[in-house]
Amino acid sequence: MGSTSAETFTTPDCRCLSLRQAGQADHNAVTTLLRDLKLPLEGVAEWLGRFWVAEHQGRVVGVAGMERYGDSGLLRSVAVAPEWQGSGIGRTLVDRVLEEGRAAGVLDVYLLTTSAEHYFPRLGFACVDRDAVPAAVQASPEFTGACPASAVVMHRAATN
């Protein structure tokens, strides 16, 4: 799984957070944040050990995770509490998740979004057709029902 020790992250406006891998004790906080931001919850419990959280004074204020399907990954649940958006937490969490995936042999990462297609190109993602996504990823709960067919599909090679 990786280390459960936290590392410190300081935002450009000098607020300090802890970044760490999520554990079962984070389930309620993670699902509350995702629900508040209207993101799907399907699969979160099963993949929670592949999530990273950002915590400030004991409160989870950011999260990102990856489902792994062989050498492909599905980046999901990238969420930052509204008062922390624009602080760099989202990018840092995505970097941690991608780094962990790369170390585990993930070569290609995909995501679905209905609201952040303008954010992810800054992180190296580009739009692709659903048909370009490996069958195992397309069979995930997020592809098969949690995200609407109108969601934008994006891809990034893990080495970017």
N, C-alpha and C. Protein backbone atom coordinates (compact mmCIF):
# COMPACT_ATOMS: atom_id res chain seq x y z
N MET A 1 0.80 -1.19 0.00
CA MET A 1 0.00 0.00 0.00
C MET A 1 0.85 1.25 0.00
N GLY A 2 1.90 1.29 0.75
CA GLY A 2 2.69 2.51 0.84
C GLY A 2 2.68 3.01 2.27
N SER A 3 3.32 4.10 2.47
CA SER A 3 3.47 4.66 3.80
C SER A 3 2.20 5.37 4.25
N THR A 4 1.90 5.26 5.53
CA THR A 4 0.76 5.98 6.08
C THR A 4 1.22 7.24 6.79
N SER A 5 2.51 7.52 6.77
CA SER A 5 2.99 8.72 7.42
C SER A 5 2.60 9.94 6.59
N ALA A 6 2.38 11.02 7.28
CA ALA A 6 1.95 12.25 6.63
C ALA A 6 3.14 13.10 6.24
N GLU A 7 2.96 13.87 5.20
CA GLU A 7 3.95 14.87 4.84
C GLU A 7 3.25 16.22 4.89
N THR A 8 4.01 17.26 5.09
CA THR A 8 3.45 18.60 5.21
C THR A 8 3.47 19.29 3.86
N PHE A 9 2.41 20.03 3.59
CA PHE A 9 2.28 20.83 2.38
C PHE A 9 1.90 22.23 2.81
N THR A 10 2.58 23.22 2.28
CA THR A 10 2.26 24.61 2.59
C THR A 10 1.73 25.28 1.33
N THR A 11 0.57 25.87 1.44
CA THR A 11 -0.05 26.55 0.30
C THR A 11 0.67 27.87 0.04
N PRO A 12 0.48 28.45 -1.16
CA PRO A 12 1.13 29.74 -1.45
C PRO A 12 0.75 30.84 -0.45
N ASP A 13 -0.44 30.73 0.17
CA ASP A 13 -0.84 31.73 1.16
C ASP A 13 -0.47 31.31 2.59
N CYS A 14 0.48 30.36 2.68
CA CYS A 14 1.10 29.95 3.94
C CYS A 14 0.20 29.19 4.91
N ARG A 15 -0.78 28.46 4.38
CA ARG A 15 -1.57 27.57 5.23
C ARG A 15 -0.93 26.18 5.14
N CYS A 16 -0.86 25.50 6.27
CA CYS A 16 -0.22 24.18 6.32
C CYS A 16 -1.26 23.07 6.36
N LEU A 17 -0.95 22.01 5.63
CA LEU A 17 -1.80 20.83 5.58
C LEU A 17 -0.94 19.60 5.73
N SER A 18 -1.60 18.49 6.06
CA SER A 18 -0.95 17.18 6.03
C SER A 18 -1.48 16.44 4.83
N LEU A 19 -0.58 15.78 4.10
CA LEU A 19 -0.94 14.91 2.99
C LEU A 19 -0.60 13.49 3.41
N ARG A 20 -1.55 12.58 3.22
CA ARG A 20 -1.32 11.18 3.59
C ARG A 20 -2.27 10.28 2.83
N GLN A 21 -1.93 9.01 2.82
CA GLN A 21 -2.83 8.04 2.22
C GLN A 21 -4.06 7.91 3.10
N ALA A 22 -5.21 7.72 2.46
CA ALA A 22 -6.45 7.57 3.20
C ALA A 22 -6.50 6.20 3.86
N GLY A 23 -7.21 6.13 4.95
CA GLY A 23 -7.47 4.89 5.64
C GLY A 23 -8.96 4.73 5.86
N GLN A 24 -9.37 3.59 6.36
CA GLN A 24 -10.80 3.34 6.58
C GLN A 24 -11.44 4.39 7.49
N ALA A 25 -10.67 4.93 8.41
CA ALA A 25 -11.20 5.96 9.31
C ALA A 25 -11.57 7.24 8.57
N ASP A 26 -11.08 7.40 7.34
CA ASP A 26 -11.38 8.60 6.54
C ASP A 26 -12.63 8.44 5.69
N HIS A 27 -13.22 7.26 5.66
CA HIS A 27 -14.33 6.99 4.74
C HIS A 27 -15.44 8.03 4.84
N ASN A 28 -15.92 8.31 6.04
CA ASN A 28 -17.03 9.26 6.20
C ASN A 28 -16.65 10.66 5.74
N ALA A 29 -15.45 11.11 6.11
CA ALA A 29 -15.02 12.46 5.71
C ALA A 29 -14.87 12.56 4.20
N VAL A 30 -14.31 11.52 3.58
CA VAL A 30 -14.12 11.51 2.13
C VAL A 30 -15.47 11.51 1.42
N THR A 31 -16.38 10.63 1.85
CA THR A 31 -17.67 10.58 1.16
C THR A 31 -18.47 11.86 1.38
N THR A 32 -18.35 12.47 2.54
CA THR A 32 -19.04 13.75 2.77
C THR A 32 -18.52 14.82 1.82
N LEU A 33 -17.20 14.92 1.67
CA LEU A 33 -16.63 15.91 0.76
C LEU A 33 -17.09 15.64 -0.68
N LEU A 34 -17.03 14.39 -1.10
CA LEU A 34 -17.45 14.05 -2.46
C LEU A 34 -18.93 14.34 -2.67
N ARG A 35 -19.75 13.99 -1.70
CA ARG A 35 -21.19 14.25 -1.80
C ARG A 35 -21.46 15.75 -1.88
N ASP A 36 -20.77 16.53 -1.03
CA ASP A 36 -20.95 17.98 -1.04
C ASP A 36 -20.61 18.60 -2.39
N LEU A 37 -19.63 18.00 -3.08
CA LEU A 37 -19.20 18.52 -4.38
C LEU A 37 -19.87 17.78 -5.54
N LYS A 38 -20.87 16.96 -5.21
CA LYS A 38 -21.68 16.25 -6.20
C LYS A 38 -20.86 15.32 -7.10
N LEU A 39 -19.90 14.63 -6.47
CA LEU A 39 -19.10 13.63 -7.18
C LEU A 39 -19.58 12.23 -6.80
N PRO A 40 -19.42 11.26 -7.70
CA PRO A 40 -19.92 9.91 -7.43
C PRO A 40 -19.21 9.21 -6.28
N LEU A 41 -19.98 8.40 -5.57
CA LEU A 41 -19.44 7.66 -4.43
C LEU A 41 -19.20 6.18 -4.74
N GLU A 42 -19.74 5.70 -5.86
CA GLU A 42 -19.58 4.30 -6.21
C GLU A 42 -18.10 3.94 -6.29
N GLY A 43 -17.72 2.86 -5.63
CA GLY A 43 -16.35 2.38 -5.67
C GLY A 43 -15.40 3.01 -4.68
N VAL A 44 -15.81 4.07 -4.01
CA VAL A 44 -14.91 4.75 -3.07
C VAL A 44 -14.48 3.80 -1.95
N ALA A 45 -15.41 3.12 -1.34
CA ALA A 45 -15.07 2.23 -0.23
C ALA A 45 -14.07 1.15 -0.65
N GLU A 46 -14.28 0.59 -1.85
CA GLU A 46 -13.41 -0.48 -2.32
C GLU A 46 -11.99 0.00 -2.64
N TRP A 47 -11.86 1.24 -3.08
CA TRP A 47 -10.56 1.75 -3.52
C TRP A 47 -9.95 2.76 -2.56
N LEU A 48 -10.54 2.94 -1.38
CA LEU A 48 -10.09 3.99 -0.45
C LEU A 48 -8.60 3.90 -0.12
N GLY A 49 -8.04 2.72 -0.10
CA GLY A 49 -6.62 2.55 0.19
C GLY A 49 -5.71 3.12 -0.90
N ARG A 50 -6.28 3.47 -2.05
CA ARG A 50 -5.53 4.07 -3.16
C ARG A 50 -5.80 5.57 -3.26
N PHE A 51 -6.38 6.12 -2.21
CA PHE A 51 -6.69 7.55 -2.18
C PHE A 51 -5.67 8.27 -1.30
N TRP A 52 -5.48 9.54 -1.60
CA TRP A 52 -4.70 10.44 -0.75
C TRP A 52 -5.65 11.52 -0.25
N VAL A 53 -5.41 11.98 0.97
CA VAL A 53 -6.20 13.07 1.53
C VAL A 53 -5.29 14.22 1.96
N ALA A 54 -5.86 15.39 1.92
CA ALA A 54 -5.22 16.59 2.49
C ALA A 54 -6.06 16.95 3.71
N GLU A 55 -5.37 17.18 4.82
CA GLU A 55 -6.05 17.42 6.08
C GLU A 55 -5.54 18.72 6.70
N HIS A 56 -6.47 19.50 7.23
CA HIS A 56 -6.11 20.73 7.94
C HIS A 56 -6.82 20.71 9.28
N GLN A 57 -6.06 20.76 10.34
CA GLN A 57 -6.59 20.76 11.70
C GLN A 57 -7.61 19.65 11.91
N GLY A 58 -7.26 18.44 11.44
CA GLY A 58 -8.10 17.28 11.64
C GLY A 58 -9.26 17.12 10.67
N ARG A 59 -9.39 18.04 9.72
CA ARG A 59 -10.51 17.99 8.76
C ARG A 59 -9.97 17.67 7.37
N VAL A 60 -10.58 16.70 6.69
CA VAL A 60 -10.21 16.38 5.32
C VAL A 60 -10.74 17.49 4.41
N VAL A 61 -9.82 18.17 3.72
CA VAL A 61 -10.19 19.29 2.84
C VAL A 61 -9.89 19.01 1.37
N GLY A 62 -9.31 17.85 1.10
CA GLY A 62 -9.03 17.47 -0.28
C GLY A 62 -8.82 15.98 -0.38
N VAL A 63 -9.10 15.44 -1.57
CA VAL A 63 -8.96 14.01 -1.80
C VAL A 63 -8.74 13.75 -3.28
N ALA A 64 -8.05 12.67 -3.58
CA ALA A 64 -7.90 12.17 -4.95
C ALA A 64 -7.55 10.70 -4.85
N GLY A 65 -8.02 9.92 -5.82
CA GLY A 65 -7.74 8.49 -5.79
C GLY A 65 -7.57 7.92 -7.18
N MET A 66 -7.13 6.67 -7.22
CA MET A 66 -6.98 5.98 -8.50
C MET A 66 -7.39 4.52 -8.35
N GLU A 67 -8.26 4.12 -9.26
CA GLU A 67 -8.56 2.70 -9.41
C GLU A 67 -7.55 2.15 -10.39
N ARG A 68 -7.07 0.94 -10.14
CA ARG A 68 -6.07 0.35 -11.03
C ARG A 68 -6.64 -0.87 -11.73
N TYR A 69 -6.41 -0.92 -13.03
CA TYR A 69 -6.85 -2.03 -13.87
C TYR A 69 -5.67 -2.44 -14.73
N GLY A 70 -4.87 -3.36 -14.21
CA GLY A 70 -3.66 -3.77 -14.91
C GLY A 70 -2.71 -2.57 -15.01
N ASP A 71 -2.26 -2.24 -16.23
CA ASP A 71 -1.35 -1.11 -16.38
C ASP A 71 -2.09 0.20 -16.71
N SER A 72 -3.41 0.21 -16.48
CA SER A 72 -4.22 1.42 -16.67
C SER A 72 -4.81 1.85 -15.34
N GLY A 73 -4.97 3.14 -15.18
CA GLY A 73 -5.57 3.67 -13.96
C GLY A 73 -6.71 4.60 -14.29
N LEU A 74 -7.64 4.72 -13.37
CA LEU A 74 -8.75 5.65 -13.48
C LEU A 74 -8.64 6.65 -12.34
N LEU A 75 -8.20 7.86 -12.67
CA LEU A 75 -8.12 8.93 -11.68
C LEU A 75 -9.54 9.34 -11.34
N ARG A 76 -9.81 9.44 -10.05
CA ARG A 76 -11.18 9.75 -9.67
C ARG A 76 -11.23 10.49 -8.35
N SER A 77 -12.38 11.08 -8.13
CA SER A 77 -12.67 11.71 -6.84
C SER A 77 -11.68 12.81 -6.49
N VAL A 78 -11.23 13.57 -7.48
CA VAL A 78 -10.37 14.72 -7.19
C VAL A 78 -11.30 15.83 -6.70
N ALA A 79 -11.19 16.13 -5.42
CA ALA A 79 -12.11 17.08 -4.80
C ALA A 79 -11.38 17.91 -3.76
N VAL A 80 -11.66 19.19 -3.76
CA VAL A 80 -11.07 20.12 -2.79
C VAL A 80 -12.20 20.98 -2.24
N ALA A 81 -12.26 21.09 -0.92
CA ALA A 81 -13.28 21.92 -0.28
C ALA A 81 -13.22 23.33 -0.88
N PRO A 82 -14.39 23.96 -1.08
CA PRO A 82 -14.43 25.26 -1.77
C PRO A 82 -13.46 26.31 -1.22
N GLU A 83 -13.32 26.38 0.10
CA GLU A 83 -12.45 27.41 0.68
C GLU A 83 -10.96 27.12 0.45
N TRP A 84 -10.63 25.94 -0.06
CA TRP A 84 -9.25 25.57 -0.33
C TRP A 84 -8.95 25.50 -1.83
N GLN A 85 -9.96 25.67 -2.67
CA GLN A 85 -9.75 25.60 -4.11
C GLN A 85 -8.82 26.74 -4.55
N GLY A 86 -7.93 26.43 -5.49
CA GLY A 86 -6.96 27.40 -5.97
C GLY A 86 -5.69 27.46 -5.13
N SER A 87 -5.58 26.59 -4.13
CA SER A 87 -4.43 26.61 -3.22
C SER A 87 -3.30 25.67 -3.64
N GLY A 88 -3.54 24.88 -4.69
CA GLY A 88 -2.52 23.92 -5.13
C GLY A 88 -2.71 22.53 -4.55
N ILE A 89 -3.69 22.36 -3.68
CA ILE A 89 -3.92 21.06 -3.06
C ILE A 89 -4.32 20.02 -4.10
N GLY A 90 -5.22 20.38 -5.00
CA GLY A 90 -5.69 19.43 -6.01
C GLY A 90 -4.55 18.89 -6.84
N ARG A 91 -3.72 19.78 -7.33
CA ARG A 91 -2.57 19.37 -8.14
C ARG A 91 -1.63 18.48 -7.34
N THR A 92 -1.37 18.83 -6.10
CA THR A 92 -0.47 18.05 -5.26
C THR A 92 -1.03 16.66 -5.00
N LEU A 93 -2.33 16.57 -4.73
CA LEU A 93 -2.95 15.27 -4.52
C LEU A 93 -2.89 14.42 -5.79
N VAL A 94 -3.19 15.02 -6.94
CA VAL A 94 -3.13 14.29 -8.21
C VAL A 94 -1.70 13.81 -8.45
N ASP A 95 -0.72 14.66 -8.19
CA ASP A 95 0.68 14.25 -8.35
C ASP A 95 1.01 13.03 -7.49
N ARG A 96 0.56 13.02 -6.24
CA ARG A 96 0.83 11.89 -5.34
C ARG A 96 0.18 10.62 -5.86
N VAL A 97 -1.06 10.72 -6.30
CA VAL A 97 -1.79 9.56 -6.80
C VAL A 97 -1.12 9.02 -8.07
N LEU A 98 -0.73 9.92 -8.97
CA LEU A 98 -0.06 9.49 -10.21
C LEU A 98 1.30 8.87 -9.92
N GLU A 99 2.02 9.45 -8.99
CA GLU A 99 3.34 8.93 -8.60
C GLU A 99 3.21 7.51 -8.03
N GLU A 100 2.23 7.30 -7.19
CA GLU A 100 2.00 5.98 -6.62
C GLU A 100 1.60 4.98 -7.71
N GLY A 101 0.74 5.42 -8.64
CA GLY A 101 0.34 4.55 -9.74
C GLY A 101 1.52 4.17 -10.63
N ARG A 102 2.34 5.16 -10.94
CA ARG A 102 3.53 4.93 -11.76
C ARG A 102 4.44 3.89 -11.10
N ALA A 103 4.63 4.02 -9.80
CA ALA A 103 5.49 3.09 -9.06
C ALA A 103 4.90 1.68 -9.07
N ALA A 104 3.58 1.57 -9.23
CA ALA A 104 2.92 0.26 -9.25
C ALA A 104 2.76 -0.28 -10.67
N GLY A 105 3.29 0.44 -11.67
CA GLY A 105 3.25 -0.05 -13.04
C GLY A 105 2.14 0.49 -13.91
N VAL A 106 1.43 1.50 -13.45
CA VAL A 106 0.39 2.11 -14.28
C VAL A 106 1.05 2.93 -15.38
N LEU A 107 0.68 2.66 -16.63
CA LEU A 107 1.26 3.35 -17.78
C LEU A 107 0.36 4.44 -18.33
N ASP A 108 -0.95 4.23 -18.26
CA ASP A 108 -1.91 5.18 -18.80
C ASP A 108 -2.98 5.46 -17.77
N VAL A 109 -3.34 6.75 -17.65
CA VAL A 109 -4.34 7.15 -16.67
C VAL A 109 -5.48 7.84 -17.42
N TYR A 110 -6.69 7.48 -17.04
CA TYR A 110 -7.89 8.05 -17.63
C TYR A 110 -8.71 8.71 -16.54
N LEU A 111 -9.63 9.58 -16.94
CA LEU A 111 -10.56 10.18 -16.00
C LEU A 111 -11.82 10.56 -16.74
N LEU A 112 -12.89 10.71 -15.98
CA LEU A 112 -14.17 11.21 -16.47
C LEU A 112 -14.48 12.48 -15.70
N THR A 113 -14.99 13.49 -16.38
CA THR A 113 -15.38 14.71 -15.68
C THR A 113 -16.58 15.35 -16.36
N THR A 114 -17.41 15.92 -15.53
CA THR A 114 -18.54 16.69 -16.05
C THR A 114 -18.36 18.18 -15.79
N SER A 115 -17.29 18.52 -15.06
CA SER A 115 -17.15 19.93 -14.68
C SER A 115 -15.72 20.47 -14.68
N ALA A 116 -14.71 19.60 -14.87
CA ALA A 116 -13.33 20.06 -14.73
C ALA A 116 -12.49 19.83 -15.98
N GLU A 117 -13.13 19.76 -17.15
CA GLU A 117 -12.36 19.52 -18.37
C GLU A 117 -11.39 20.65 -18.70
N HIS A 118 -11.57 21.81 -18.09
CA HIS A 118 -10.64 22.92 -18.31
C HIS A 118 -9.49 22.91 -17.31
N TYR A 119 -9.64 22.16 -16.21
CA TYR A 119 -8.60 22.06 -15.19
C TYR A 119 -7.55 21.03 -15.55
N PHE A 120 -7.97 19.85 -15.98
CA PHE A 120 -7.05 18.74 -16.14
C PHE A 120 -6.01 18.88 -17.25
N PRO A 121 -6.24 19.65 -18.32
CA PRO A 121 -5.15 19.83 -19.29
C PRO A 121 -3.89 20.45 -18.67
N ARG A 122 -4.07 21.25 -17.62
CA ARG A 122 -2.90 21.83 -16.92
C ARG A 122 -2.06 20.75 -16.26
N LEU A 123 -2.66 19.58 -16.04
CA LEU A 123 -1.97 18.47 -15.41
C LEU A 123 -1.54 17.42 -16.43
N GLY A 124 -1.61 17.78 -17.71
CA GLY A 124 -1.14 16.88 -18.76
C GLY A 124 -2.19 15.97 -19.37
N PHE A 125 -3.46 16.14 -19.02
CA PHE A 125 -4.53 15.31 -19.58
C PHE A 125 -5.09 15.94 -20.84
N ALA A 126 -5.51 15.09 -21.77
CA ALA A 126 -6.14 15.54 -23.01
C ALA A 126 -7.38 14.70 -23.26
N CYS A 127 -8.35 15.28 -23.94
CA CYS A 127 -9.60 14.59 -24.26
C CYS A 127 -9.34 13.43 -25.22
N VAL A 128 -10.05 12.34 -24.99
CA VAL A 128 -10.02 11.17 -25.88
C VAL A 128 -11.44 10.64 -26.02
N ASP A 129 -11.66 9.82 -27.04
CA ASP A 129 -12.94 9.14 -27.22
C ASP A 129 -13.06 8.01 -26.21
N ARG A 130 -14.27 7.71 -25.79
CA ARG A 130 -14.50 6.60 -24.87
C ARG A 130 -13.95 5.30 -25.44
N ASP A 131 -14.01 5.14 -26.75
CA ASP A 131 -13.53 3.92 -27.39
C ASP A 131 -12.03 3.71 -27.19
N ALA A 132 -11.28 4.76 -26.89
CA ALA A 132 -9.83 4.66 -26.70
C ALA A 132 -9.46 4.13 -25.32
N VAL A 133 -10.44 4.01 -24.44
CA VAL A 133 -10.21 3.58 -23.06
C VAL A 133 -10.23 2.05 -23.00
N PRO A 134 -9.25 1.44 -22.32
CA PRO A 134 -9.23 -0.02 -22.20
C PRO A 134 -10.54 -0.57 -21.62
N ALA A 135 -10.90 -1.77 -22.08
CA ALA A 135 -12.16 -2.39 -21.66
C ALA A 135 -12.27 -2.53 -20.14
N ALA A 136 -11.20 -2.86 -19.46
CA ALA A 136 -11.25 -3.03 -18.01
C ALA A 136 -11.63 -1.73 -17.31
N VAL A 137 -11.12 -0.61 -17.81
CA VAL A 137 -11.47 0.69 -17.23
C VAL A 137 -12.92 1.03 -17.58
N GLN A 138 -13.32 0.73 -18.81
CA GLN A 138 -14.70 1.00 -19.22
C GLN A 138 -15.71 0.18 -18.40
N ALA A 139 -15.27 -0.93 -17.83
CA ALA A 139 -16.15 -1.77 -17.02
C ALA A 139 -16.27 -1.28 -15.57
N SER A 140 -15.52 -0.25 -15.20
CA SER A 140 -15.55 0.27 -13.83
C SER A 140 -16.91 0.89 -13.52
N PRO A 141 -17.29 0.94 -12.24
CA PRO A 141 -18.56 1.56 -11.86
C PRO A 141 -18.69 3.01 -12.36
N GLU A 142 -17.59 3.72 -12.40
CA GLU A 142 -17.66 5.11 -12.83
C GLU A 142 -18.05 5.20 -14.30
N PHE A 143 -17.51 4.32 -15.13
CA PHE A 143 -17.85 4.32 -16.55
C PHE A 143 -19.23 3.72 -16.82
N THR A 144 -19.61 2.71 -16.04
CA THR A 144 -20.84 2.00 -16.34
C THR A 144 -22.09 2.63 -15.73
N GLY A 145 -21.94 3.67 -14.93
CA GLY A 145 -23.15 4.25 -14.38
C GLY A 145 -22.98 5.47 -13.51
N ALA A 146 -21.88 5.58 -12.80
CA ALA A 146 -21.72 6.69 -11.86
C ALA A 146 -21.60 8.03 -12.58
N CYS A 147 -20.92 8.04 -13.72
CA CYS A 147 -20.77 9.26 -14.51
C CYS A 147 -21.65 9.15 -15.75
N PRO A 148 -22.31 10.22 -16.13
CA PRO A 148 -23.18 10.16 -17.31
C PRO A 148 -22.38 9.97 -18.60
N ALA A 149 -23.08 9.49 -19.61
CA ALA A 149 -22.45 9.28 -20.92
C ALA A 149 -21.92 10.58 -21.50
N SER A 150 -22.44 11.70 -21.03
CA SER A 150 -21.99 13.01 -21.52
C SER A 150 -20.68 13.47 -20.89
N ALA A 151 -20.16 12.73 -19.89
CA ALA A 151 -18.92 13.12 -19.22
C ALA A 151 -17.75 13.12 -20.23
N VAL A 152 -16.86 14.06 -20.06
CA VAL A 152 -15.67 14.16 -20.89
C VAL A 152 -14.67 13.11 -20.41
N VAL A 153 -14.07 12.40 -21.36
CA VAL A 153 -13.05 11.39 -21.04
C VAL A 153 -11.69 11.99 -21.38
N MET A 154 -10.75 11.85 -20.46
CA MET A 154 -9.42 12.40 -20.65
C MET A 154 -8.36 11.32 -20.38
N HIS A 155 -7.17 11.52 -20.95
CA HIS A 155 -6.09 10.55 -20.83
C HIS A 155 -4.76 11.27 -20.63
N ARG A 156 -3.89 10.59 -19.93
CA ARG A 156 -2.52 11.06 -19.75
C ARG A 156 -1.62 9.83 -19.58
N ALA A 157 -0.49 9.83 -20.26
CA ALA A 157 0.48 8.78 -20.01
C ALA A 157 1.04 9.01 -18.62
N ALA A 158 1.21 7.95 -17.86
CA ALA A 158 1.66 8.08 -16.47
C ALA A 158 3.03 8.70 -16.34
N THR A 159 3.82 8.69 -17.40
CA THR A 159 5.17 9.23 -17.33
C THR A 159 5.23 10.73 -17.60
N ASN A 160 4.09 11.36 -17.90
CA ASN A 160 4.09 12.82 -18.16
C ASN A 160 4.52 13.58 -16.94
